[in-house]
Tab-separated table of C-alpha atoms in Angstrom:
chain	number	residue	atom	x	y	z
A	28	MET	CA	-0.045	-0.109	0.060
A	29	TRP	CA	1.124	3.612	-0.771
A	30	ARG	CA	2.120	5.394	2.539
A	31	VAL	CA	3.537	8.522	3.616
A	32	GLY	CA	7.307	8.763	2.922
A	33	MET	CA	7.326	6.681	-0.081
A	34	SER	CA	7.655	9.515	-2.400
A	35	GLU	CA	11.150	10.256	-0.859
A	36	GLU	CA	12.176	6.724	-1.059
A	37	ILE	CA	11.240	6.296	-4.787
A	38	GLY	CA	13.007	9.563	-5.279
A	39	LYS	CA	16.309	8.557	-3.684
A	40	ALA	CA	16.089	5.097	-5.295
A	41	LEU	CA	15.433	6.361	-8.588
A	42	GLN	CA	18.233	9.008	-8.550
A	43	ALA	CA	20.800	6.461	-7.252
A	44	VAL	CA	19.903	3.980	-10.219
A	45	VAL	CA	20.174	6.969	-12.742
A	46	ASP	CA	23.587	7.680	-11.280
A	47	ARG	CA	24.675	4.036	-11.481
A	48	VAL	CA	23.417	3.840	-15.201
A	49	ARG	CA	25.520	7.068	-16.067
A	50	GLN	CA	28.498	5.678	-14.251
A	51	ALA	CA	28.520	2.464	-15.889
A	52	ALA	CA	27.984	3.991	-19.200
A	53	ALA	CA	31.181	5.991	-18.569
A	54	ARG	CA	33.159	2.747	-18.007
A	55	ARG	CA	32.047	1.373	-21.414
A	56	PRO	CA	35.101	0.973	-23.853
A	57	GLN	CA	35.469	3.575	-26.642
A	58	THR	CA	35.009	0.681	-29.185
A	59	LEU	CA	31.166	0.389	-28.275
A	60	PRO	CA	28.368	2.712	-29.834
A	61	LEU	CA	28.119	5.955	-27.795
A	62	VAL	CA	24.297	5.480	-27.126
A	63	SER	CA	23.109	6.708	-23.751
A	64	PRO	CA	21.449	3.880	-21.997
A	65	ARG	CA	17.610	4.139	-21.492
A	66	LEU	CA	16.408	3.355	-18.105
A	67	VAL	CA	13.007	1.496	-18.032
A	68	ALA	CA	11.441	1.396	-14.674
A	69	VAL	CA	9.401	-1.651	-14.318
A	70	SER	CA	6.322	-0.978	-12.355
A	71	LYS	CA	4.760	-4.608	-12.307
A	72	THR	CA	2.563	-4.881	-9.246
A	73	LYS	CA	2.978	-1.457	-8.060
A	74	PRO	CA	0.203	1.079	-7.781
A	75	PRO	CA	-0.400	4.012	-10.123
A	76	GLU	CA	0.825	6.437	-7.209
A	77	MET	CA	4.328	4.949	-7.469
A	78	VAL	CA	4.334	5.299	-11.163
A	79	ILE	CA	3.191	8.946	-10.864
A	80	GLU	CA	5.917	9.772	-8.387
A	81	ALA	CA	8.736	8.175	-10.482
A	82	TYR	CA	7.356	10.330	-13.284
A	83	ARG	CA	7.422	13.467	-11.138
A	84	GLN	CA	10.911	12.623	-10.369
A	85	GLY	CA	11.812	12.732	-14.002
A	86	GLN	CA	11.348	9.248	-15.168
A	87	ARG	CA	9.562	8.628	-18.546
A	88	ASN	CA	10.019	5.048	-19.545
A	89	PHE	CA	7.957	2.494	-17.657
A	90	GLY	CA	7.779	-1.213	-18.291
A	91	GLU	CA	4.918	-3.966	-17.572
A	92	ASN	CA	4.900	-7.611	-18.143
A	93	TYR	CA	1.322	-8.500	-18.283
A	94	VAL	CA	-1.254	-7.010	-20.894
A	95	ASN	CA	-3.820	-6.574	-18.451
A	96	GLU	CA	-2.017	-4.895	-15.902
A	97	LEU	CA	-0.582	-2.646	-18.527
A	98	VAL	CA	-3.906	-1.727	-19.974
A	99	GLU	CA	-5.409	-0.891	-16.403
A	100	LYS	CA	-2.435	1.319	-15.614
A	101	ALA	CA	-1.941	3.058	-18.768
A	102	SER	CA	-5.692	4.017	-18.765
A	103	ASN	CA	-5.771	5.035	-15.266
A	104	PRO	CA	-7.201	8.545	-15.218
A	105	GLN	CA	-4.560	9.924	-12.498
A	106	ILE	CA	-1.709	8.521	-14.768
A	107	LEU	CA	-3.162	9.970	-17.964
A	108	SER	CA	-3.495	13.284	-16.413
A	109	SER	CA	-0.373	13.461	-14.549
A	110	CYS	CA	1.902	11.735	-16.910
A	111	PRO	CA	1.208	13.194	-20.560
A	112	GLU	CA	4.787	12.147	-21.705
A	113	ILE	CA	5.019	8.539	-20.321
A	114	LYS	CA	6.375	5.994	-22.482
A	115	TRP	CA	5.129	2.334	-21.961
A	116	HIS	CA	7.256	-0.704	-22.854
A	117	PHE	CA	5.779	-4.094	-22.832
A	118	ILE	CA	8.377	-6.357	-21.714
A	119	GLY	CA	6.341	-9.776	-21.121
A	120	HIS	CA	5.462	-12.599	-23.211
A	121	LEU	CA	2.753	-11.536	-25.579
A	122	GLN	CA	0.170	-13.960	-26.718
A	123	LYS	CA	-1.365	-13.503	-30.231
A	124	ASN	CA	-4.968	-13.197	-28.776
A	125	ASN	CA	-3.897	-10.257	-26.761
A	126	VAL	CA	-2.186	-8.124	-29.475
A	127	ASN	CA	-5.260	-5.943	-30.238
A	128	LYS	CA	-5.673	-5.187	-26.485
A	129	LEU	CA	-1.895	-4.447	-26.145
A	130	LEU	CA	-2.131	-2.289	-29.134
A	131	GLY	CA	-4.823	-0.128	-27.816
A	132	VAL	CA	-2.833	1.170	-24.843
A	133	PRO	CA	-2.365	4.796	-24.589
A	134	ASN	CA	1.227	6.160	-24.839
A	135	LEU	CA	2.535	2.664	-25.941
A	136	PHE	CA	6.013	3.244	-27.013
A	137	MET	CA	7.755	-0.054	-27.502
A	138	VAL	CA	7.012	-3.956	-27.508
A	139	GLU	CA	10.186	-5.424	-26.516
A	140	THR	CA	9.261	-9.146	-26.766
A	141	VAL	CA	8.485	-10.171	-30.452
A	142	ASP	CA	9.465	-13.659	-30.508
A	143	SER	CA	8.327	-15.097	-33.863
A	144	VAL	CA	7.554	-14.154	-37.465
A	145	LYS	CA	3.941	-14.876	-36.841
A	146	LEU	CA	3.721	-12.529	-33.767
A	147	ALA	CA	5.465	-9.920	-35.842
A	148	ASP	CA	2.915	-10.345	-38.862
A	149	ARG	CA	-0.087	-10.159	-36.287
A	150	ILE	CA	1.489	-6.998	-34.535
A	151	ASN	CA	2.019	-5.338	-37.954
A	152	SER	CA	-1.376	-6.008	-39.418
A	153	SER	CA	-3.250	-4.910	-36.167
A	154	TRP	CA	-1.219	-1.802	-35.866
A	155	GLN	CA	-2.060	-0.887	-39.431
A	156	ARG	CA	-5.787	-1.366	-38.768
A	157	LEU	CA	-6.086	-0.011	-35.488
A	158	ARG	CA	-3.794	3.005	-36.255
A	159	ALA	CA	-5.110	3.654	-39.749
A	160	ALA	CA	-5.185	7.459	-39.295
A	161	ASN	CA	-1.594	7.404	-37.865
A	162	SER	CA	1.304	6.522	-40.234
A	163	GLN	CA	3.586	6.330	-37.242
A	164	GLN	CA	5.378	2.941	-36.849
A	165	LEU	CA	5.476	0.825	-33.633
A	166	LYS	CA	8.722	0.356	-32.133
A	167	ILE	CA	9.694	-3.205	-31.415
A	168	MET	CA	12.486	-5.486	-30.399
A	169	VAL	CA	13.126	-9.071	-31.216
A	170	GLN	CA	13.554	-11.213	-28.077
A	171	ILE	CA	16.137	-13.706	-28.081
A	172	ASN	CA	16.415	-16.816	-25.827
A	173	THR	CA	20.315	-16.527	-25.147
A	174	SER	CA	20.355	-19.144	-22.519
A	175	GLY	CA	18.232	-21.829	-24.251
A	176	GLU	CA	16.280	-22.482	-21.138
A	177	ASP	CA	12.799	-23.957	-21.645
A	178	SER	CA	11.297	-21.724	-19.186
A	179	LYS	CA	12.258	-18.672	-21.285
A	180	HIS	CA	10.519	-17.344	-24.468
A	181	GLY	CA	12.586	-15.906	-27.293
A	182	LEU	CA	13.980	-17.019	-30.685
A	183	PRO	CA	16.906	-19.307	-30.733
A	184	PRO	CA	19.864	-17.149	-31.740
A	185	GLU	CA	20.393	-18.984	-35.123
A	186	GLU	CA	16.732	-17.637	-36.153
A	187	THR	CA	17.726	-13.868	-35.384
A	188	VAL	CA	18.755	-12.570	-38.892
A	189	SER	CA	15.884	-14.294	-40.770
A	190	THR	CA	13.413	-12.914	-38.329
A	191	VAL	CA	14.794	-9.274	-38.409
A	192	LYS	CA	15.080	-9.435	-42.193
A	193	HIS	CA	11.408	-10.562	-42.370
A	194	ILE	CA	10.307	-7.557	-40.090
A	195	VAL	CA	12.315	-5.130	-41.957
A	196	SER	CA	11.171	-6.207	-45.508
A	197	GLN	CA	7.649	-7.378	-44.536
A	198	CYS	CA	6.229	-5.458	-41.839
A	199	PRO	CA	6.022	-1.857	-42.915
A	200	ALA	CA	4.022	-0.647	-39.780
A	201	LEU	CA	6.975	-1.889	-37.415
A	202	HIS	CA	10.280	-0.171	-36.521
A	203	PHE	CA	12.708	-2.596	-35.774
A	204	MET	CA	14.776	-0.965	-32.846
A	205	GLY	CA	16.904	-3.839	-31.673
A	206	LEU	CA	17.265	-7.117	-29.819
A	207	MET	CA	16.310	-8.055	-26.195
A	208	THR	CA	17.164	-11.032	-23.953
A	209	ILE	CA	16.198	-11.912	-20.192
A	210	GLY	CA	19.249	-14.396	-19.952
A	211	ARG	CA	19.960	-16.764	-17.312
A	212	TYR	CA	19.255	-15.644	-13.684
A	213	GLY	CA	21.923	-15.266	-10.943
A	214	TYR	CA	25.048	-15.543	-13.248
A	215	ASP	CA	28.218	-15.135	-11.272
A	216	LEU	CA	30.167	-12.206	-12.801
A	217	SER	CA	33.333	-13.569	-11.035
A	218	GLN	CA	33.381	-16.210	-13.823
A	219	GLY	CA	33.834	-13.479	-16.731
A	220	PRO	CA	31.344	-11.504	-18.791
A	221	ASN	CA	27.855	-12.904	-18.937
A	222	PRO	CA	27.705	-15.219	-21.706
A	223	ASP	CA	23.894	-14.414	-22.513
A	224	PHE	CA	25.048	-10.705	-23.065
A	225	GLN	CA	27.766	-11.677	-25.109
A	226	MET	CA	25.464	-13.951	-27.195
A	227	LEU	CA	23.225	-10.949	-27.676
A	228	LEU	CA	26.123	-8.976	-29.007
A	229	SER	CA	27.058	-11.460	-31.426
A	230	CYS	CA	23.441	-11.575	-32.666
A	231	ARG	CA	23.394	-7.915	-33.116
A	232	GLN	CA	26.628	-8.247	-35.232
A	233	GLU	CA	25.345	-10.669	-37.509
A	234	VAL	CA	22.086	-8.692	-37.814
A	235	CYS	CA	24.153	-5.738	-38.909
A	236	ASP	CA	26.417	-7.536	-41.297
A	237	ASN	CA	23.724	-9.358	-42.899
A	238	LEU	CA	21.223	-6.330	-43.328
A	239	GLN	CA	23.950	-3.781	-43.671
A	240	LEU	CA	22.486	-1.919	-40.546
A	241	PRO	CA	24.671	0.599	-38.689
A	242	ILE	CA	25.542	-0.861	-35.286
A	243	GLU	CA	24.579	2.270	-33.592
A	244	GLU	CA	21.210	1.870	-34.710
A	245	VAL	CA	20.452	-1.503	-33.365
A	246	GLU	CA	19.776	-1.373	-29.692
A	247	LEU	CA	20.385	-4.007	-27.084
A	248	SER	CA	18.005	-4.401	-24.118
A	249	MET	CA	19.526	-6.535	-21.576
A	250	GLY	CA	20.153	-6.030	-17.857
A	251	MET	CA	17.950	-5.801	-14.835
A	252	SER	CA	18.240	-4.913	-11.054
A	253	THR	CA	20.915	-7.432	-10.201
A	254	ASP	CA	23.184	-6.964	-13.285
A	255	PHE	CA	22.187	-3.912	-15.361
A	256	GLU	CA	25.579	-2.197	-14.708
A	257	HIS	CA	27.394	-4.921	-16.229
A	258	ALA	CA	24.896	-5.290	-18.937
A	259	ILE	CA	25.701	-1.329	-19.705
A	260	GLU	CA	29.407	-1.947	-19.546
A	261	VAL	CA	29.151	-4.509	-22.310
A	262	GLY	CA	26.925	-2.651	-24.440
A	263	SER	CA	23.183	-2.600	-23.274
A	264	THR	CA	21.344	0.505	-24.342
A	265	ASN	CA	18.061	-0.358	-22.426
A	266	VAL	CA	17.941	-1.602	-18.996
A	267	ARG	CA	14.836	-2.827	-17.237
A	268	VAL	CA	15.045	-2.175	-13.374
A	269	GLY	CA	12.158	-2.595	-11.190
A	270	SER	CA	12.675	-3.740	-7.446
A	271	THR	CA	15.592	-1.640	-6.931
A	272	ILE	CA	13.512	1.537	-7.496
A	273	PHE	CA	9.968	0.303	-6.470
A	274	GLY	CA	11.080	-2.193	-3.744
A	275	GLU	CA	10.190	-5.643	-3.586
A	276	ARG	CA	6.922	-6.922	-5.258
A	277	ASP	CA	3.864	-8.648	-3.568
A	278	TYR	CA	2.747	-11.959	-5.321
A	279	PRO	CA	-0.251	-12.803	-3.142
A	280	ASN	CA	-0.858	-15.979	-5.289
A	281	THR	CA	2.424	-17.434	-5.329
A	282	PRO	CA	2.086	-21.096	-4.500
A	283	SER	CA	4.688	-21.599	-1.866
A	284	PRO	CA	7.389	-19.886	0.467
A	285	GLU	CA	10.210	-21.352	-1.666
A	286	LYS	CA	8.902	-20.052	-4.995
A	287	ARG	CA	8.087	-16.799	-3.349
A	288	ARG	CA	11.679	-16.218	-2.235
A	289	VAL	CA	12.486	-16.639	-6.053
A	290	VAL	CA	9.836	-14.309	-7.691
A	291	VAL	CA	10.211	-11.384	-5.322
A	292	ASP	CA	13.472	-10.546	-6.751
A	293	GLU	CA	13.972	-8.686	-9.927
A	294	GLU	CA	11.752	-9.675	-12.754
A	295	ALA	CA	12.391	-13.367	-11.884
A	296	ALA	CA	8.695	-13.797	-12.213
A	297	GLY	CA	9.258	-13.008	-16.097
A	298	LYS	CA	12.298	-15.123	-15.931
A	299	LEU	CA	10.685	-18.061	-14.604
A	300	GLN	CA	7.487	-17.950	-16.436
A	301	HIS	CA	6.586	-21.559	-15.940
A	302	LEU	CA	5.944	-20.662	-12.198
A	303	THR	CA	3.302	-17.949	-12.828
A	304	VAL	CA	-0.209	-18.093	-13.801
A	305	LYS	CA	-0.522	-17.439	-17.743
A	306	GLU	CA	-2.488	-14.254	-18.433
A	307	GLN	CA	-5.509	-14.453	-20.299
């Protein structure tokens, strides 16, 4: 529940993350594109008041994992009136039967989780139909399953180039922005650079080489609360940070204390989607 004092807590936490993002970007090698990282504040399970407070503190990009929750928050009268420049990112698994509902979201900025040609085609046709009077393309990213885990959504890395080529050539309503991954949770950085992040970097290079795209125009969405600084240092241009800004989340329907300990941490619910109830 919202309580007195949370405004100050959110402000301090947000500023601390913004500072860490800036410092991590300054540590990147000069060989990487000079793209300022975008901070997406993941407001999953949090009330509209927290979104409004983060917006008041200067945050503009917000992410949600579930279509119904995003629809509810984006349509909230308080958010609509208080946050006119808000940019919503959808960062969860998108079922084709929810495409129309998602695309109707006010201030939808980007869909980061396009994980098949069929889904891209559905989004493309729906966006053309729903926004017929608006010629603006919808920004999308292609999600890659870099860890190869069955519990993760995303394309196999070897399908990246063909999928991006299809989107660029056959989906005129979509603007391909880059690649996204969740990656394996809890990687120990003492073992070296995160291999999932390295895989996404490799996928981007293949896309740029095959489609003759400038590397600085293909973004990488990788990194969350536990690893966003490392992600930025190796090339991420879009990090998704939730619990570090808004605090731990409440999952009242979590089936057991053991699973609860897993999902309360940063976006682990999205990373362990086989433990959560599928949204319909």
